[in-house]
Amino acid sequence: MTPRPQSKPKASRDVVTAEALRAWRRTYSTAPLPDLFVLAVRGYYRDLMGRKGLNDVGMYDDAIFIVSPPLGAMTSWNGNTDPSRYGVNKNAEGKCMARLKTGCWKMISRMHRGKYQAFGQGEFPVTVERIAADGSIAQTETGRFGIDLHLGGDNGTSSEGCQTVPPEQWEDFRKTLNAALHLHHASFFHYLLIDGPIA
């Protein structure tokens, strides 16, 4: 089974909101933080899993928070924000595996490869870093790459650049985010990706 934490992330809503606001300000300056957002923390468990002090791949060592400040609600989830491995992706014309760059991105509800519901970039562009086998950034690209937030695997994180949630949490995560979108009458949400760990 793919490594994952023993429990869900335990950051406070105040900490999560403060981290999200910092990420938001870097992109949108003075605009208010949206009423609904998702904060993903790459390397949330960086010093507790895998190699100490390094961001590992192929494990659920990241955190995802769904936050709706006006409703006073926040839920936390284990996740993966990296490709399952680095190096050449044979399905991407010989380019290296994509890793979503930290920043603020817009995501919608959509089908992942036409098979099941996920959340992803849709028509909104994102920036990815192409990661070579040694972990270095070989290339940076902005465009539409089909980067989704979707169901992960039990025996792997199932990512060629997508964000994934472990299978035992996915259905609850999906329902929670769908309910939040419905409550806010929102056609999309902001996905804020930052580097961790956080306090």
PDB file of C-alpha atoms in Angstrom:
ATOM      1  CA  MET A   1       0.000   0.000   0.000  1.00  0.00           C
ATOM      2  CA  THR A   2       1.226   3.505  -0.839  1.00  0.00           C
ATOM      3  CA  PRO A   3       2.576   5.319   2.269  1.00  0.00           C
ATOM      4  CA  ARG A   4       0.167   7.743   3.917  1.00  0.00           C
ATOM      5  CA  PRO A   5      -0.151   9.432   7.330  1.00  0.00           C
ATOM      6  CA  GLN A   6      -1.909   7.747  10.236  1.00  0.00           C
ATOM      7  CA  SER A   7      -4.466  10.562  10.448  1.00  0.00           C
ATOM      8  CA  LYS A   8      -5.762  13.599   8.579  1.00  0.00           C
ATOM      9  CA  PRO A   9      -3.864  16.941   8.741  1.00  0.00           C
ATOM     10  CA  LYS A  10      -4.364  18.882  11.965  1.00  0.00           C
ATOM     11  CA  ALA A  11      -3.675  22.550  11.193  1.00  0.00           C
ATOM     12  CA  SER A  12      -6.065  25.121  12.659  1.00  0.00           C
ATOM     13  CA  ARG A  13      -8.462  27.113  10.487  1.00  0.00           C
ATOM     14  CA  ASP A  14      -6.675  30.340  11.475  1.00  0.00           C
ATOM     15  CA  VAL A  15      -3.319  28.978  10.279  1.00  0.00           C
ATOM     16  CA  VAL A  16      -4.787  27.616   7.049  1.00  0.00           C
ATOM     17  CA  THR A  17      -6.597  30.890   6.297  1.00  0.00           C
ATOM     18  CA  ALA A  18      -3.448  32.930   7.009  1.00  0.00           C
ATOM     19  CA  GLU A  19      -1.356  30.728   4.690  1.00  0.00           C
ATOM     20  CA  ALA A  20      -4.030  30.938   1.994  1.00  0.00           C
ATOM     21  CA  LEU A  21      -4.186  34.723   2.293  1.00  0.00           C
ATOM     22  CA  ARG A  22      -0.412  34.990   1.844  1.00  0.00           C
ATOM     23  CA  ALA A  23      -0.610  32.858  -1.309  1.00  0.00           C
ATOM     24  CA  TRP A  24      -3.605  34.868  -2.523  1.00  0.00           C
ATOM     25  CA  ARG A  25      -1.846  38.204  -2.007  1.00  0.00           C
ATOM     26  CA  ARG A  26       1.120  37.092  -4.115  1.00  0.00           C
ATOM     27  CA  THR A  27      -1.235  36.701  -7.072  1.00  0.00           C
ATOM     28  CA  TYR A  28      -4.193  39.007  -6.486  1.00  0.00           C
ATOM     29  CA  SER A  29      -2.698  41.746  -4.282  1.00  0.00           C
ATOM     30  CA  THR A  30      -5.565  43.538  -2.519  1.00  0.00           C
ATOM     31  CA  ALA A  31      -8.551  41.451  -3.671  1.00  0.00           C
ATOM     32  CA  PRO A  32     -10.357  39.775  -0.740  1.00  0.00           C
ATOM     33  CA  LEU A  33      -9.852  36.065  -0.141  1.00  0.00           C
ATOM     34  CA  PRO A  34     -12.778  34.189  -1.751  1.00  0.00           C
ATOM     35  CA  ASP A  35     -15.635  32.777   0.316  1.00  0.00           C
ATOM     36  CA  LEU A  36     -14.650  29.255  -0.762  1.00  0.00           C
ATOM     37  CA  PHE A  37     -11.151  28.017  -1.490  1.00  0.00           C
ATOM     38  CA  VAL A  38      -9.015  24.891  -1.363  1.00  0.00           C
ATOM     39  CA  LEU A  39      -5.526  25.129   0.132  1.00  0.00           C
ATOM     40  CA  ALA A  40      -3.084  22.366  -0.788  1.00  0.00           C
ATOM     41  CA  VAL A  41       0.204  22.118   1.113  1.00  0.00           C
ATOM     42  CA  ARG A  42       2.973  20.288  -0.721  1.00  0.00           C
ATOM     43  CA  GLY A  43       5.270  18.613   1.800  1.00  0.00           C
ATOM     44  CA  TYR A  44       2.917  19.066   4.757  1.00  0.00           C
ATOM     45  CA  TYR A  45       4.433  15.884   6.248  1.00  0.00           C
ATOM     46  CA  ARG A  46       7.863  16.533   4.734  1.00  0.00           C
ATOM     47  CA  ASP A  47       9.788  15.940   7.965  1.00  0.00           C
ATOM     48  CA  LEU A  48       7.572  13.090   9.194  1.00  0.00           C
ATOM     49  CA  MET A  49       7.524  10.860   6.101  1.00  0.00           C
ATOM     50  CA  GLY A  50      10.125   9.777   3.579  1.00  0.00           C
ATOM     51  CA  ARG A  51      13.518  11.491   3.520  1.00  0.00           C
ATOM     52  CA  LYS A  52      13.809  14.163   6.193  1.00  0.00           C
ATOM     53  CA  GLY A  53      13.846  17.712   4.838  1.00  0.00           C
ATOM     54  CA  LEU A  54      12.952  16.689   1.289  1.00  0.00           C
ATOM     55  CA  ASN A  55       9.710  16.565  -0.666  1.00  0.00           C
ATOM     56  CA  ASP A  56       9.132  12.953  -1.676  1.00  0.00           C
ATOM     57  CA  VAL A  57       7.036  11.570  -4.526  1.00  0.00           C
ATOM     58  CA  GLY A  58       4.887   8.460  -4.703  1.00  0.00           C
ATOM     59  CA  MET A  59       3.274   8.958  -1.281  1.00  0.00           C
ATOM     60  CA  TYR A  60       0.388  10.861   0.274  1.00  0.00           C
ATOM     61  CA  ASP A  61       2.592  13.262   2.250  1.00  0.00           C
ATOM     62  CA  ASP A  62       0.707  16.450   1.340  1.00  0.00           C
ATOM     63  CA  ALA A  63      -2.414  18.072   2.820  1.00  0.00           C
ATOM     64  CA  ILE A  64      -5.574  19.506   1.278  1.00  0.00           C
ATOM     65  CA  PHE A  65      -7.996  21.798   3.113  1.00  0.00           C
ATOM     66  CA  ILE A  66     -11.473  22.807   1.927  1.00  0.00           C
ATOM     67  CA  VAL A  67     -12.294  26.148   3.550  1.00  0.00           C
ATOM     68  CA  SER A  68     -15.497  28.162   3.626  1.00  0.00           C
ATOM     69  CA  PRO A  69     -14.837  31.031   6.071  1.00  0.00           C
ATOM     70  CA  PRO A  70     -18.368  32.539   6.045  1.00  0.00           C
ATOM     71  CA  LEU A  71     -19.771  29.160   7.082  1.00  0.00           C
ATOM     72  CA  GLY A  72     -17.044  28.684   9.676  1.00  0.00           C
ATOM     73  CA  ALA A  73     -16.248  25.343   8.047  1.00  0.00           C
ATOM     74  CA  MET A  74     -12.943  23.663   7.229  1.00  0.00           C
ATOM     75  CA  THR A  75     -12.200  20.039   6.428  1.00  0.00           C
ATOM     76  CA  SER A  76      -8.774  18.431   6.051  1.00  0.00           C
ATOM     77  CA  TRP A  77      -7.637  15.603   3.815  1.00  0.00           C
ATOM     78  CA  ASN A  78      -4.494  13.684   2.995  1.00  0.00           C
ATOM     79  CA  GLY A  79      -3.311  14.138  -0.544  1.00  0.00           C
ATOM     80  CA  ASN A  80      -0.593  14.069  -3.145  1.00  0.00           C
ATOM     81  CA  THR A  81       0.442  17.116  -5.196  1.00  0.00           C
ATOM     82  CA  ASP A  82       3.346  15.578  -7.117  1.00  0.00           C
ATOM     83  CA  PRO A  83       3.664  13.228 -10.065  1.00  0.00           C
ATOM     84  CA  SER A  84       4.100   9.618  -8.937  1.00  0.00           C
ATOM     85  CA  ARG A  85       7.653   9.710 -10.248  1.00  0.00           C
ATOM     86  CA  TYR A  86      10.046  12.129 -11.925  1.00  0.00           C
ATOM     87  CA  GLY A  87      11.635  11.772 -15.361  1.00  0.00           C
ATOM     88  CA  VAL A  88      10.318  11.289 -18.878  1.00  0.00           C
ATOM     89  CA  ASN A  89       6.567  10.805 -19.330  1.00  0.00           C
ATOM     90  CA  LYS A  90       6.055   8.488 -22.290  1.00  0.00           C
ATOM     91  CA  ASN A  91       2.499   9.830 -22.648  1.00  0.00           C
ATOM     92  CA  ALA A  92       3.646  13.457 -23.091  1.00  0.00           C
ATOM     93  CA  GLU A  93       5.709  13.361 -26.280  1.00  0.00           C
ATOM     94  CA  GLY A  94       8.938  12.677 -24.430  1.00  0.00           C
ATOM     95  CA  LYS A  95       8.606  15.602 -22.013  1.00  0.00           C
ATOM     96  CA  CYS A  96       9.297  15.142 -18.324  1.00  0.00           C
ATOM     97  CA  MET A  97       6.545  14.590 -15.769  1.00  0.00           C
ATOM     98  CA  ALA A  98       4.511  17.676 -14.933  1.00  0.00           C
ATOM     99  CA  ARG A  99       4.271  19.133 -11.425  1.00  0.00           C
ATOM    100  CA  LEU A 100       1.741  21.894 -10.822  1.00  0.00           C
ATOM    101  CA  LYS A 101       3.614  25.054  -9.857  1.00  0.00           C
ATOM    102  CA  THR A 102       2.743  26.623  -6.527  1.00  0.00           C
ATOM    103  CA  GLY A 103       0.288  29.491  -6.911  1.00  0.00           C
ATOM    104  CA  CYS A 104      -3.430  30.251  -7.259  1.00  0.00           C
ATOM    105  CA  TRP A 105      -5.387  28.327  -9.871  1.00  0.00           C
ATOM    106  CA  LYS A 106      -9.045  28.072 -10.848  1.00  0.00           C
ATOM    107  CA  MET A 107     -10.669  24.626 -10.956  1.00  0.00           C
ATOM    108  CA  ILE A 108     -14.078  23.315 -11.987  1.00  0.00           C
ATOM    109  CA  SER A 109     -15.991  20.073 -11.580  1.00  0.00           C
ATOM    110  CA  ARG A 110     -15.181  17.868 -14.588  1.00  0.00           C
ATOM    111  CA  MET A 111     -14.734  14.276 -15.680  1.00  0.00           C
ATOM    112  CA  HIS A 112     -11.277  12.750 -15.354  1.00  0.00           C
ATOM    113  CA  ARG A 113     -10.460  11.132 -18.706  1.00  0.00           C
ATOM    114  CA  GLY A 114     -14.207  10.739 -19.211  1.00  0.00           C
ATOM    115  CA  LYS A 115     -14.364   8.047 -16.501  1.00  0.00           C
ATOM    116  CA  TYR A 116     -15.396   9.634 -13.187  1.00  0.00           C
ATOM    117  CA  GLN A 117     -15.994  12.999 -11.573  1.00  0.00           C
ATOM    118  CA  ALA A 118     -12.954  15.007 -10.581  1.00  0.00           C
ATOM    119  CA  PHE A 119     -12.010  18.665 -10.280  1.00  0.00           C
ATOM    120  CA  GLY A 120      -9.606  20.320 -12.662  1.00  0.00           C
ATOM    121  CA  GLN A 121      -8.410  23.248 -14.681  1.00  0.00           C
ATOM    122  CA  GLY A 122     -10.927  23.038 -17.520  1.00  0.00           C
ATOM    123  CA  GLU A 123     -10.384  26.090 -19.740  1.00  0.00           C
ATOM    124  CA  PHE A 124      -8.329  27.898 -17.097  1.00  0.00           C
ATOM    125  CA  PRO A 125      -4.561  27.867 -17.802  1.00  0.00           C
ATOM    126  CA  VAL A 126      -2.073  26.633 -15.209  1.00  0.00           C
ATOM    127  CA  THR A 127       1.711  26.575 -15.011  1.00  0.00           C
ATOM    128  CA  VAL A 128       3.548  23.287 -14.640  1.00  0.00           C
ATOM    129  CA  GLU A 129       7.171  22.447 -13.985  1.00  0.00           C
ATOM    130  CA  ARG A 130       8.593  19.521 -15.952  1.00  0.00           C
ATOM    131  CA  ILE A 131      10.702  17.567 -13.460  1.00  0.00           C
ATOM    132  CA  ALA A 132      13.736  15.592 -14.646  1.00  0.00           C
ATOM    133  CA  ALA A 133      14.714  12.257 -13.115  1.00  0.00           C
ATOM    134  CA  ASP A 134      17.209  13.974 -10.782  1.00  0.00           C
ATOM    135  CA  GLY A 135      14.485  16.258  -9.374  1.00  0.00           C
ATOM    136  CA  SER A 136      15.593  19.392 -11.221  1.00  0.00           C
ATOM    137  CA  ILE A 137      13.166  21.553 -13.224  1.00  0.00           C
ATOM    138  CA  ALA A 138      13.792  20.790 -16.894  1.00  0.00           C
ATOM    139  CA  GLN A 139      11.142  23.129 -18.287  1.00  0.00           C
ATOM    140  CA  THR A 140       8.243  25.376 -17.253  1.00  0.00           C
ATOM    141  CA  GLU A 141       5.069  25.650 -19.325  1.00  0.00           C
ATOM    142  CA  THR A 142       1.755  27.483 -19.046  1.00  0.00           C
ATOM    143  CA  GLY A 143      -1.380  26.212 -20.753  1.00  0.00           C
ATOM    144  CA  ARG A 144      -4.023  23.515 -20.503  1.00  0.00           C
ATOM    145  CA  PHE A 145      -2.589  20.127 -19.535  1.00  0.00           C
ATOM    146  CA  GLY A 146      -5.575  18.321 -18.049  1.00  0.00           C
ATOM    147  CA  ILE A 147      -4.310  18.832 -14.501  1.00  0.00           C
ATOM    148  CA  ASP A 148      -7.028  17.392 -12.268  1.00  0.00           C
ATOM    149  CA  LEU A 149      -7.695  16.785  -8.592  1.00  0.00           C
ATOM    150  CA  HIS A 150      -8.903  13.185  -8.586  1.00  0.00           C
ATOM    151  CA  LEU A 151      -9.048   9.759  -6.992  1.00  0.00           C
ATOM    152  CA  GLY A 152      -5.652   8.292  -6.171  1.00  0.00           C
ATOM    153  CA  GLY A 153      -4.647   4.647  -5.967  1.00  0.00           C
ATOM    154  CA  ASP A 154      -3.976   2.222  -3.155  1.00  0.00           C
ATOM    155  CA  ASN A 155      -0.738   0.956  -4.656  1.00  0.00           C
ATOM    156  CA  GLY A 156       0.395   4.276  -6.089  1.00  0.00           C
ATOM    157  CA  THR A 157      -0.609   7.923  -6.134  1.00  0.00           C
ATOM    158  CA  SER A 158      -1.863   7.605  -9.746  1.00  0.00           C
ATOM    159  CA  SER A 159      -0.484  10.929 -10.930  1.00  0.00           C
ATOM    160  CA  GLU A 160       1.235  12.108 -14.086  1.00  0.00           C
ATOM    161  CA  GLY A 161       0.911  15.660 -12.769  1.00  0.00           C
ATOM    162  CA  CYS A 162      -2.519  15.625 -11.156  1.00  0.00           C
ATOM    163  CA  GLN A 163      -3.383  16.185  -7.514  1.00  0.00           C
ATOM    164  CA  THR A 164      -4.787  13.042  -5.870  1.00  0.00           C
ATOM    165  CA  VAL A 165      -6.637  11.983  -2.714  1.00  0.00           C
ATOM    166  CA  PRO A 166      -6.288   8.447  -1.265  1.00  0.00           C
ATOM    167  CA  PRO A 167      -9.162   6.123  -2.197  1.00  0.00           C
ATOM    168  CA  GLU A 168     -10.529   5.731   1.329  1.00  0.00           C
ATOM    169  CA  GLN A 169     -11.051   9.529   1.524  1.00  0.00           C
ATOM    170  CA  TRP A 170     -11.987  10.366  -2.050  1.00  0.00           C
ATOM    171  CA  GLU A 171     -15.756   9.886  -1.966  1.00  0.00           C
ATOM    172  CA  ASP A 172     -16.183  12.027   1.163  1.00  0.00           C
ATOM    173  CA  PHE A 173     -13.822  14.645  -0.256  1.00  0.00           C
ATOM    174  CA  ARG A 174     -15.754  14.757  -3.534  1.00  0.00           C
ATOM    175  CA  LYS A 175     -19.103  15.099  -1.791  1.00  0.00           C
ATOM    176  CA  THR A 176     -17.811  17.776   0.591  1.00  0.00           C
ATOM    177  CA  LEU A 177     -16.394  19.930  -2.202  1.00  0.00           C
ATOM    178  CA  ASN A 178     -19.509  19.467  -4.348  1.00  0.00           C
ATOM    179  CA  ALA A 179     -21.677  20.539  -1.406  1.00  0.00           C
ATOM    180  CA  ALA A 180     -19.519  23.627  -0.849  1.00  0.00           C
ATOM    181  CA  LEU A 181     -19.757  24.595  -4.521  1.00  0.00           C
ATOM    182  CA  HIS A 182     -23.535  24.195  -4.350  1.00  0.00           C
ATOM    183  CA  LEU A 183     -23.842  26.285  -1.156  1.00  0.00           C
ATOM    184  CA  HIS A 184     -21.810  29.087  -2.709  1.00  0.00           C
ATOM    185  CA  HIS A 185     -23.581  28.847  -6.091  1.00  0.00           C
ATOM    186  CA  ALA A 186     -20.074  28.629  -7.548  1.00  0.00           C
ATOM    187  CA  SER A 187     -19.113  27.342 -10.984  1.00  0.00           C
ATOM    188  CA  PHE A 188     -15.432  27.126  -9.992  1.00  0.00           C
ATOM    189  CA  PHE A 189     -13.194  27.360  -6.936  1.00  0.00           C
ATOM    190  CA  HIS A 190      -9.700  28.692  -6.298  1.00  0.00           C
ATOM    191  CA  TYR A 191      -7.048  26.065  -5.633  1.00  0.00           C
ATOM    192  CA  LEU A 192      -4.126  27.556  -3.740  1.00  0.00           C
ATOM    193  CA  LEU A 193      -0.999  25.399  -3.771  1.00  0.00           C
ATOM    194  CA  ILE A 194       1.859  26.263  -1.417  1.00  0.00           C
ATOM    195  CA  ASP A 195       5.023  24.612  -0.152  1.00  0.00           C
ATOM    196  CA  GLY A 196       4.989  23.263   3.392  1.00  0.00           C
ATOM    197  CA  PRO A 197       5.256  22.327   6.064  1.00  0.00           C
ATOM    198  CA  ILE A 198       3.114  24.903   7.855  1.00  0.00           C
ATOM    199  CA  ALA A 199       2.669  25.562  11.575  1.00  0.00           C
TER     200      ALA A 199
END
